[in-house]
Short mmCIF file of C-alpha atoms in Angstrom, two decimals:
data_model
loop_
_atom_site.label_atom_id
_atom_site.label_comp_id
_atom_site.label_asym_id
_atom_site.label_seq_id
_atom_site.Cartn_x
_atom_site.Cartn_y
_atom_site.Cartn_z
CA UNK A 21 0.00 0.00 0.00
CA UNK A 22 1.61 3.24 -1.08
CA UNK A 23 1.90 6.17 1.26
CA UNK A 24 0.75 4.23 4.34
CA UNK A 25 1.84 5.78 7.62
CA UNK A 26 1.63 3.63 10.75
CA UNK A 27 2.02 5.10 14.22
CA UNK A 28 2.06 3.36 17.59
CA UNK A 29 1.39 5.40 20.73
CA UNK A 30 2.67 4.34 24.18
CA UNK A 31 1.22 6.09 27.21
CA UNK A 32 -0.44 5.54 30.52
CA UNK A 33 -4.16 5.48 31.15
CA UNK A 34 -5.43 9.03 31.57
CA UNK A 35 -2.64 10.78 29.62
CA UNK A 36 -4.61 11.06 26.39
CA UNK A 37 -2.75 8.69 24.04
CA UNK A 38 -6.05 7.17 22.91
CA UNK A 39 -7.61 10.60 22.45
CA UNK A 40 -4.61 11.84 20.46
CA UNK A 41 -4.74 8.81 18.14
CA UNK A 42 -8.46 9.34 17.57
CA UNK A 43 -8.02 13.08 16.97
CA UNK A 44 -5.23 12.42 14.47
CA UNK A 45 -7.44 9.95 12.62
CA UNK A 46 -10.31 12.45 12.56
CA UNK A 47 -8.17 15.31 11.27
CA UNK A 48 -6.50 13.16 8.61
CA UNK A 49 -9.93 11.90 7.52
CA UNK A 50 -11.12 15.50 7.13
CA UNK A 51 -8.27 16.06 4.64
CA UNK A 52 -9.43 13.15 2.47
CA UNK A 53 -7.20 10.38 3.83
CA UNK A 54 -8.22 6.86 4.72
CA UNK A 55 -7.61 6.36 8.42
CA UNK A 56 -7.68 4.10 11.41
CA UNK A 57 -7.28 5.22 15.00
CA UNK A 58 -7.81 2.72 17.78
CA UNK A 59 -6.60 1.71 21.23
CA UNK A 60 -5.53 -1.74 22.35
CA UNK A 61 -7.69 -2.63 25.28
CA UNK A 62 -6.69 -4.77 28.19
CA UNK A 63 -7.00 -4.36 31.94
CA UNK A 64 -6.30 -0.61 31.68
CA UNK A 65 -6.74 1.63 34.63
CA UNK A 66 -5.53 5.11 35.40
CA UNK A 67 -1.72 5.04 35.17
CA UNK A 68 -1.41 1.59 33.58
CA UNK A 69 0.51 1.30 30.27
CA UNK A 70 -1.72 1.55 27.19
CA UNK A 71 -1.15 1.38 23.45
CA UNK A 72 -3.01 3.16 20.66
CA UNK A 73 -2.52 3.08 16.90
CA UNK A 74 -2.96 5.11 13.72
CA UNK A 75 -2.93 4.14 10.09
CA UNK A 76 -3.15 6.95 7.53
CA UNK A 77 -3.16 6.38 3.78
CA UNK A 78 -4.20 7.80 0.40
CA UNK A 79 -5.71 4.39 -0.41
CA UNK A 80 -8.28 2.16 1.27
CA UNK A 81 -6.78 0.40 4.31
CA UNK A 82 -7.64 -3.28 4.25
CA UNK A 83 -5.61 -4.50 7.22
CA UNK A 84 -7.35 -4.49 10.62
CA UNK A 85 -4.82 -5.49 13.24
CA UNK A 86 -2.49 -3.94 15.76
CA UNK A 87 0.61 -2.33 14.30
CA UNK A 88 3.69 -4.44 14.89
CA UNK A 89 6.20 -2.69 12.59
CA UNK A 90 5.36 1.03 12.74
CA UNK A 91 7.26 3.80 11.01
CA UNK A 92 6.66 6.05 14.00
CA UNK A 93 6.32 5.60 17.75
CA UNK A 94 5.12 8.26 20.19
CA UNK A 95 6.07 7.82 23.85
CA UNK A 96 3.73 9.93 25.99
CA UNK A 97 5.41 8.98 29.31
CA UNK A 98 9.18 8.50 29.30
CA UNK A 99 9.01 6.21 32.36
CA UNK A 100 7.67 3.58 29.93
CA UNK A 101 11.17 3.37 28.42
CA UNK A 102 12.12 1.34 31.50
CA UNK A 103 9.24 -1.14 31.33
CA UNK A 104 7.96 -1.35 27.74
CA UNK A 105 9.96 -2.18 24.61
CA UNK A 106 8.77 0.92 22.78
CA UNK A 107 11.15 0.32 19.84
CA UNK A 108 9.88 -3.23 19.14
CA UNK A 109 9.38 -3.50 15.38
CA UNK A 110 10.06 0.23 14.85
CA UNK A 111 11.42 0.79 11.36
CA UNK A 112 14.79 2.51 11.27
CA UNK A 113 13.72 4.74 8.38
CA UNK A 114 11.00 6.11 10.66
CA UNK A 115 11.34 7.87 13.99
CA UNK A 116 10.53 7.80 17.67
CA UNK A 117 9.09 10.85 19.46
CA UNK A 118 9.50 10.99 23.22
CA UNK A 119 7.93 13.34 25.75
CA UNK A 120 10.83 14.31 27.99
CA UNK A 121 12.58 17.24 29.62
CA UNK A 122 15.94 15.56 28.98
CA UNK A 123 18.06 15.99 25.84
CA UNK A 124 17.82 13.11 23.38
CA UNK A 125 21.46 12.17 24.02
CA UNK A 126 20.38 11.02 27.49
CA UNK A 127 17.43 9.06 26.09
CA UNK A 128 19.16 7.19 23.24
CA UNK A 129 20.91 4.64 25.54
CA UNK A 130 17.45 3.52 26.75
CA UNK A 131 16.25 2.71 23.21
CA UNK A 132 17.74 -0.81 22.95
CA UNK A 133 20.09 0.04 20.09
CA UNK A 134 17.48 1.75 17.90
CA UNK A 135 19.39 3.42 15.05
CA UNK A 136 16.59 5.53 13.54
CA UNK A 137 15.70 9.15 14.11
CA UNK A 138 14.99 10.23 17.69
CA UNK A 139 12.90 13.34 18.43
CA UNK A 140 11.96 14.86 21.77
CA UNK A 141 9.55 17.45 23.06
CA UNK A 142 8.90 18.72 26.56
CA UNK A 143 5.12 18.39 26.36
CA UNK A 144 4.80 19.34 30.02
CA UNK A 145 6.45 22.72 29.39
CA UNK A 146 4.28 23.36 26.33
CA UNK A 147 1.10 22.24 28.08
CA UNK A 148 1.67 24.29 31.23
CA UNK A 149 2.60 27.41 29.20
CA UNK A 150 -0.48 27.24 26.98
CA UNK A 151 -3.14 25.37 28.96
CA UNK A 152 -2.11 25.93 32.57
CA UNK A 153 -2.39 22.18 33.22
CA UNK A 154 -0.48 19.10 32.15
CA UNK A 155 -2.13 17.52 29.11
CA UNK A 156 0.70 15.89 27.10
CA UNK A 157 -1.45 14.62 24.23
CA UNK A 158 -2.09 17.96 22.52
CA UNK A 159 1.60 18.92 22.11
CA UNK A 160 2.52 15.36 21.12
CA UNK A 161 -0.19 15.33 18.47
CA UNK A 162 1.31 18.39 16.74
CA UNK A 163 4.83 17.07 17.21
CA UNK A 164 4.12 13.73 15.48
CA UNK A 165 2.36 15.51 12.62
CA UNK A 166 5.56 17.52 12.09
CA UNK A 167 7.99 14.62 12.61
CA UNK A 168 6.07 12.26 10.31
CA UNK A 169 5.15 14.93 7.76
CA UNK A 170 1.54 13.76 7.86
CA UNK A 171 0.14 17.02 6.56
CA UNK A 172 0.97 20.67 6.12
CA UNK A 173 1.06 22.65 9.38
CA UNK A 174 -1.57 25.17 8.24
CA UNK A 175 -3.96 22.43 7.11
CA UNK A 176 -3.45 20.59 10.39
CA UNK A 177 -4.08 23.70 12.49
CA UNK A 178 -7.20 24.61 10.47
CA UNK A 179 -8.66 21.11 10.87
CA UNK A 180 -7.76 20.93 14.56
CA UNK A 181 -9.43 24.29 15.19
CA UNK A 182 -12.61 23.01 13.51
CA UNK A 183 -12.41 19.83 15.61
CA UNK A 184 -11.89 21.77 18.85
CA UNK A 185 -14.75 24.17 17.99
CA UNK A 186 -17.03 21.16 17.62
CA UNK A 187 -15.72 19.28 20.66
CA UNK A 188 -15.53 22.31 22.99
CA UNK A 189 -18.53 24.31 21.71
CA UNK A 190 -19.66 24.95 25.28
CA UNK A 191 -16.10 25.81 26.47
CA UNK A 192 -14.63 28.26 23.93
CA UNK A 193 -11.85 29.25 26.34
CA UNK A 194 -10.37 25.77 25.94
CA UNK A 195 -9.98 26.19 22.16
CA UNK A 196 -7.47 29.05 22.32
CA UNK A 197 -5.18 27.25 24.78
CA UNK A 198 -5.22 24.04 22.76
CA UNK A 199 -4.45 25.92 19.54
CA UNK A 200 -1.53 27.68 21.24
CA UNK A 201 -0.28 24.30 22.48
CA UNK A 202 -0.34 22.89 18.94
CA UNK A 203 1.49 25.89 17.49
CA UNK A 204 4.11 25.93 20.26
CA UNK A 205 4.69 22.18 19.86
CA UNK A 206 5.52 22.63 16.17
CA UNK A 207 8.31 24.98 17.26
CA UNK A 208 9.49 23.00 20.31
CA UNK A 209 9.89 19.51 18.87
CA UNK A 210 13.56 18.59 18.48
#
């Protein structure tokens, strides 16, 4: 399948990895792509490790399984580097994006010899500066769009604004903060 992008998200219950995967699928769909966005369910509870997935393509997606060999991995909580093999199956011509305050040089030794591209963003800093609370999924969503080149920044921001306006119709104050978080994340991702 040409132009198929596969992303695996690693987070903890309550951090928004599932929501980010679903939002990415929705926004990509609005731009005419074929999409899948889904979580892997198990005995999740607040704080337990969870996995979510995205497939984005210009063609119909006929596979309906978890993603075992993604081009991209997003790590919402860096503590998962110690307990989950986040690089399992990750293609070396892709990239890993990690939410961390640390420089990537400190993170690379924890990636089990992964030789592909490593990107970082301090989603906590972005989230606190723009939203006043820690919601890592919004900055990570923009960061993976940039890292993976999923769509043009302006198209992404336009579609996300429309999505937020629908989702937060009764809370318009939330829209501005989330939009600022997306824009700041595009600049902050390393």
